[in-house]
Amino acid sequence: GQSLEQPSEVTAVEGAIVQINCTYQTSGFYGLSWYQQHDGGAPTFLSYNALDGLEETGRFSSFLSRSDSYGYLLLQELQMKDSASYFCAVRDGGDKIIFGKGTRLHILP
Amino acid sequence: EAGVVQSPRYKIIEKKQPVAFWCNPISGHNTLYWYLQNLGQGPELLIRYENEEAVDDSQLPKDRFSAERLKGVDSTLKIQPAELGDSAVYLCASSSLAGGFDTGELFFGEGSRLTVL
């Protein structure tokens, strides 16, 4: 079967750093993506890792270890507007994109 | 450039009634996805098109759901008859994925929120 595991909720303080982990088990693998979704909004793309290592885009970074079937999203200098749900998604060998159940990020002032 | 456009944004129907959702993807995007999203859950793939061909519809409940993508552009997702459990947000996404030689990004529409009474 195919599965993605990520924590259901994470709470952090404004200005701090938070890491959201994702482990996956899929039949094929091209890469790992991260999406952000605010309540009532559409998922929006944050990052994509096809190779091992860290990708940095502003305050957000994403890491992938293919050998460990593991990745994480790192959010730095947290702002209240970062309160949202974050989804990891695996792209399998056929361009099928499978999403995790999502992590709800709560940010405290 | 216009994003992925979906309509209607909201639909309330009684059970056993039919409903249809429409999606206009980003111009030039060959791949189109329909996802279902329940409250507090991640998007679940229903069907994926490459141009006009449905290449993955294994998760589509074919007894009541149908989809089409005529001319490889716009797409319609239909439910007939709707059941109470179909209440969810139906998301359409498009991409220009090229077998790994791309950014891996899906572009989502705002979704169609269905309530079945």
PDB file of N, CA and C in Angstrom, chain A residues 19 36 47 50 70 82 85:
ATOM      1  N   GLN A  19       9.593  22.395  12.811  1.00  0.00           N
ATOM      2  CA  GLN A  19       9.878  21.370  11.813  1.00  0.00           C
ATOM      3  C   GLN A  19       8.700  20.416  11.729  1.00  0.00           C
ATOM      4  N   GLN A  36       0.915  24.358   1.367  1.00  0.00           N
ATOM      5  CA  GLN A  36       0.289  25.098   2.464  1.00  0.00           C
ATOM      6  C   GLN A  36      -1.165  25.352   2.099  1.00  0.00           C
ATOM      7  N   SER A  47       7.385  23.717  -1.939  1.00  0.00           N
ATOM      8  CA  SER A  47       8.706  23.220  -2.313  1.00  0.00           C
ATOM      9  C   SER A  47       8.603  21.815  -2.881  1.00  0.00           C
ATOM     10  N   ALA A  50      13.495  16.373  -5.224  1.00  0.00           N
ATOM     11  CA  ALA A  50      13.649  15.140  -5.981  1.00  0.00           C
ATOM     12  C   ALA A  50      14.925  14.402  -5.554  1.00  0.00           C
ATOM     13  N   TYR A  70      12.030   9.749   4.130  1.00  0.00           N
ATOM     14  CA  TYR A  70      11.745  10.761   5.151  1.00  0.00           C
ATOM     15  C   TYR A  70      12.040  12.143   4.613  1.00  0.00           C
ATOM     16  N   ASP A  82       1.537  32.278   9.095  1.00  0.00           N
ATOM     17  CA  ASP A  82       1.940  30.906   8.779  1.00  0.00           C
ATOM     18  C   ASP A  82       0.990  29.880   9.385  1.00  0.00           C
ATOM     19  N   SER A  85      -2.591  24.664   7.426  1.00  0.00           N
ATOM     20  CA  SER A  85      -2.302  23.228   7.341  1.00  0.00           C
ATOM     21  C   SER A  85      -1.219  23.018   6.299  1.00  0.00           C
TER      22      SER A  85
END
